[in-house]
Amino acid sequence: QSVLTQPPSVSGAPGQRVTVSCTGSYSNLGAGFDVHWYQQLPGTAPKVLIYRNTNRPSGVPDRFSGSKSVTSASLTITGLQAEDEADYYCQSYDSSLDAYVFGPGTKVTVL
Amino acid sequence: EVQLVESGGGLVQPGGSLRLSCSVSGFIFDDYAMSWVRLAPGRGLEWVAGISWGGGNIVYADSVKGRFTVSRDNAKNSLSLEMTSLGPEDTALYYCTRKIQGVSNWFDPWGQGTQVTVSS
């Protein structure tokens, strides 16, 4: 059972806005540890999409954005595209476990 | 180009052992801490183990502590994961990944992974 929780799936039509939530607790997000987001396209390795809550690596489209608020974080895709269909994972650090932790992943489906 | 290539996965019986390797290129290996992360069906990503740039600081997830050993050879640009007492719960795709350290830490990039299947 993950210490970070994510919805199993979200979906939207092309062009719509979808949000993936990531909820933590006092020992991870609530302790001030940053959240990072990864995209895993089918059959490929995970790729960092957002780092340190809100930052996009070069090459990541600006339709992807991140936010964080105390014990929760969100990844928003504005203007959903077919190629965004993938699994998305949040990641942080947990001081109680002394370990890096991932959410269980959210499958984004483009209708 | 930064590349991480895992190898050594396979089918192993419960209670068996396996050694995974990760060969890296395209960056100064001993400038970075490294980690192993696994992806199990229905369980998502799980951080398994991490090792500092020089190998002096090693940490493990509780689920593998005492069974897995991570090591590195900076002269050979190589990372390893020795796995013993394997159980079905260890069945997963194992990724080698570079840790980006700063105010907070994340993982970038990732190799393509090597599959470990524990079954009789």
XYZ file of C-alpha atoms in Angstrom:
231
model
C 0.000 0.000 0.000
C 1.496 3.301 -1.124
C 1.961 6.176 1.309
C 1.113 8.474 -1.588
C -2.343 8.008 -3.048
C -3.444 8.657 -6.618
C -6.684 7.911 -8.454
C -6.340 4.715 -10.512
C -7.523 6.425 -13.650
C -8.663 9.686 -15.170
C -9.901 10.327 -18.669
C -10.758 13.173 -20.959
C -11.469 14.059 -24.539
C -8.794 15.606 -26.719
C -8.366 19.257 -25.856
C -9.812 18.915 -22.377
C -8.081 19.590 -19.114
C -7.415 16.721 -16.727
C -5.897 16.692 -13.271
C -4.107 13.882 -11.469
C -3.964 14.230 -7.714
C -1.340 12.922 -5.316
C -2.128 12.903 -1.615
C 0.451 12.362 1.090
C 0.810 12.915 4.805
C 2.801 14.680 7.513
C 5.907 12.547 6.906
C 6.269 13.260 3.181
C 4.488 16.070 1.359
C 3.303 17.609 4.623
C 6.871 17.687 5.934
C 7.805 19.945 3.068
C 9.376 17.384 0.777
C 8.935 18.163 -2.875
C 6.879 16.107 -5.286
C 8.061 14.997 -8.703
C 6.007 13.531 -11.522
C 6.879 10.857 -14.066
C 5.215 9.844 -17.288
C 5.440 6.252 -18.447
C 4.276 5.717 -21.991
C 3.323 2.143 -22.916
C 6.380 -0.054 -23.246
C 8.851 2.639 -22.267
C 10.809 3.677 -19.197
C 9.467 6.356 -16.851
C 10.468 9.900 -17.733
C 10.487 12.884 -15.409
C 7.708 15.275 -16.340
C 7.712 17.730 -13.444
C 10.413 18.148 -10.801
C 10.313 20.047 -7.537
C 6.550 20.539 -7.659
C 6.269 22.912 -10.579
C 9.319 22.713 -12.841
C 9.316 21.238 -16.343
C 12.520 19.780 -17.814
C 13.433 21.108 -21.213
C 11.460 19.352 -23.909
C 8.339 18.799 -21.818
C 5.387 20.633 -23.365
C 3.952 23.518 -21.381
C 0.530 21.869 -21.351
C 1.890 19.906 -18.384
C 1.950 21.768 -15.083
C 2.324 20.884 -11.440
C 1.306 22.333 -8.118
C 1.669 21.466 -4.453
C -0.256 22.428 -1.351
C 0.810 21.078 2.064
C -0.120 17.368 1.899
C -1.300 17.169 -1.690
C -0.065 17.836 -5.194
C -1.549 17.895 -8.655
C -0.450 17.314 -12.199
C -2.577 19.116 -14.769
C -2.660 18.456 -18.476
C -4.241 21.375 -20.319
C -5.246 20.554 -23.868
C -5.101 16.774 -23.635
C -3.587 15.036 -26.649
C -3.692 11.428 -27.794
C 0.015 11.006 -27.109
C -0.562 11.873 -23.456
C -2.190 8.494 -22.865
C 0.152 6.976 -20.290
C 0.666 6.124 -16.646
C 1.625 9.000 -14.356
C 3.386 8.603 -11.019
C 4.117 11.080 -8.257
C 7.245 10.665 -6.121
C 8.550 12.193 -2.929
C 10.579 11.299 0.135
C 9.156 9.940 3.372
C 11.007 10.749 6.579
C 9.273 8.037 8.615
C 10.253 5.329 6.155
C 13.596 6.988 5.283
C 12.839 6.056 1.713
C 11.791 7.489 -1.600
C 8.142 6.804 -2.234
C 5.972 6.659 -5.327
C 2.264 6.893 -5.770
C 0.514 3.843 -7.231
C 0.152 5.523 -10.585
C -2.745 6.978 -12.550
C -3.670 5.810 -16.002
C -4.695 8.727 -18.186
C -6.963 7.729 -21.042
C -7.771 9.967 -23.968
C -11.337 9.305 -25.063
C 23.797 10.861 -24.803
C 23.107 9.541 -21.328
C 22.398 5.816 -21.389
C 21.645 3.242 -18.722
C 21.418 -0.387 -19.798
C 20.268 -3.073 -17.384
C 20.968 -6.768 -17.733
C 20.867 -9.975 -15.730
C 17.153 -10.479 -15.306
C 15.448 -13.796 -15.844
C 13.344 -16.569 -14.382
C 14.385 -17.814 -10.960
C 12.820 -20.183 -8.491
C 11.572 -19.010 -5.108
C 14.459 -18.830 -2.703
C 16.926 -18.314 -5.513
C 19.359 -15.531 -6.296
C 20.057 -13.215 -9.194
C 22.514 -10.438 -9.941
C 21.438 -7.452 -11.975
C 23.850 -5.083 -13.661
C 23.524 -1.603 -15.084
C 26.061 -0.204 -17.493
C 26.062 3.567 -17.864
C 27.541 6.010 -20.346
C 27.239 9.621 -21.370
C 27.895 11.211 -17.981
C 30.484 11.219 -15.224
C 29.265 8.183 -13.299
C 31.028 8.900 -10.018
C 29.447 12.340 -9.814
C 26.051 10.806 -9.155
C 24.207 8.657 -6.664
C 22.252 5.829 -8.270
C 19.169 3.829 -7.425
C 17.223 0.742 -8.385
C 13.458 1.067 -8.781
C 11.076 -1.742 -9.679
C 7.699 -1.895 -11.360
C 5.484 -4.781 -10.390
C 2.143 -5.512 -12.062
C -0.637 -3.882 -10.113
C 1.754 -2.372 -7.575
C 3.260 0.596 -9.388
C 6.795 1.855 -8.932
C 8.756 0.969 -5.812
C 12.142 2.395 -4.894
C 14.378 -0.547 -3.952
C 17.868 0.673 -3.113
C 20.210 3.598 -3.462
C 23.970 4.105 -3.340
C 25.947 7.315 -3.038
C 28.488 8.442 -5.634
C 31.379 6.835 -3.802
C 29.491 3.828 -2.487
C 29.889 4.817 1.152
C 26.226 5.495 1.812
C 23.748 2.747 0.947
C 20.058 2.557 1.781
C 17.376 -0.035 1.119
C 13.608 -0.270 1.150
C 12.363 -2.299 4.113
C 10.925 -4.871 1.702
C 14.394 -5.899 0.485
C 16.622 -5.079 3.454
C 18.841 -8.021 4.339
C 18.184 -9.764 1.031
C 19.422 -7.314 -1.609
C 22.863 -5.722 -1.906
C 23.599 -2.750 -4.134
C 27.128 -1.923 -5.230
C 28.962 0.085 -7.838
C 32.248 0.014 -9.707
C 33.103 3.554 -10.719
C 36.086 2.397 -12.756
C 33.736 0.348 -14.915
C 30.772 2.737 -14.887
C 28.689 -0.084 -13.519
C 25.946 -0.529 -10.923
C 24.861 -3.888 -9.537
C 22.059 -5.377 -7.483
C 22.623 -8.743 -5.843
C 19.278 -10.322 -4.947
C 18.912 -13.346 -2.669
C 16.040 -15.221 -1.028
C 13.814 -14.142 -3.857
C 10.067 -14.548 -3.542
C 7.121 -14.082 -5.897
C 6.704 -10.568 -4.507
C 10.039 -9.649 -6.084
C 8.714 -10.320 -9.571
C 9.022 -6.992 -11.366
C 10.730 -4.973 -14.038
C 13.867 -3.555 -12.420
C 15.105 -0.137 -13.499
C 18.455 1.457 -12.933
C 18.186 5.214 -12.532
C 20.359 8.206 -11.755
C 19.474 10.280 -8.739
C 19.387 14.030 -9.235
C 20.375 15.556 -5.898
C 19.696 19.030 -4.711
C 17.181 20.630 -2.416
C 15.149 17.512 -3.165
C 15.909 14.363 -5.087
C 14.383 12.792 -8.152
C 15.352 10.204 -10.742
C 16.483 10.945 -14.263
C 17.019 9.233 -16.601
C 15.954 5.597 -16.366
C 17.138 2.535 -18.194
C 14.753 0.323 -20.114
C 14.628 -2.212 -17.314
C 15.333 -5.904 -16.900
C 12.577 -8.370 -16.030
C 12.858 -10.584 -12.968
C 10.317 -13.365 -12.598
C 10.264 -15.501 -9.469
C 8.275 -18.662 -10.038
C 8.549 -22.413 -9.690
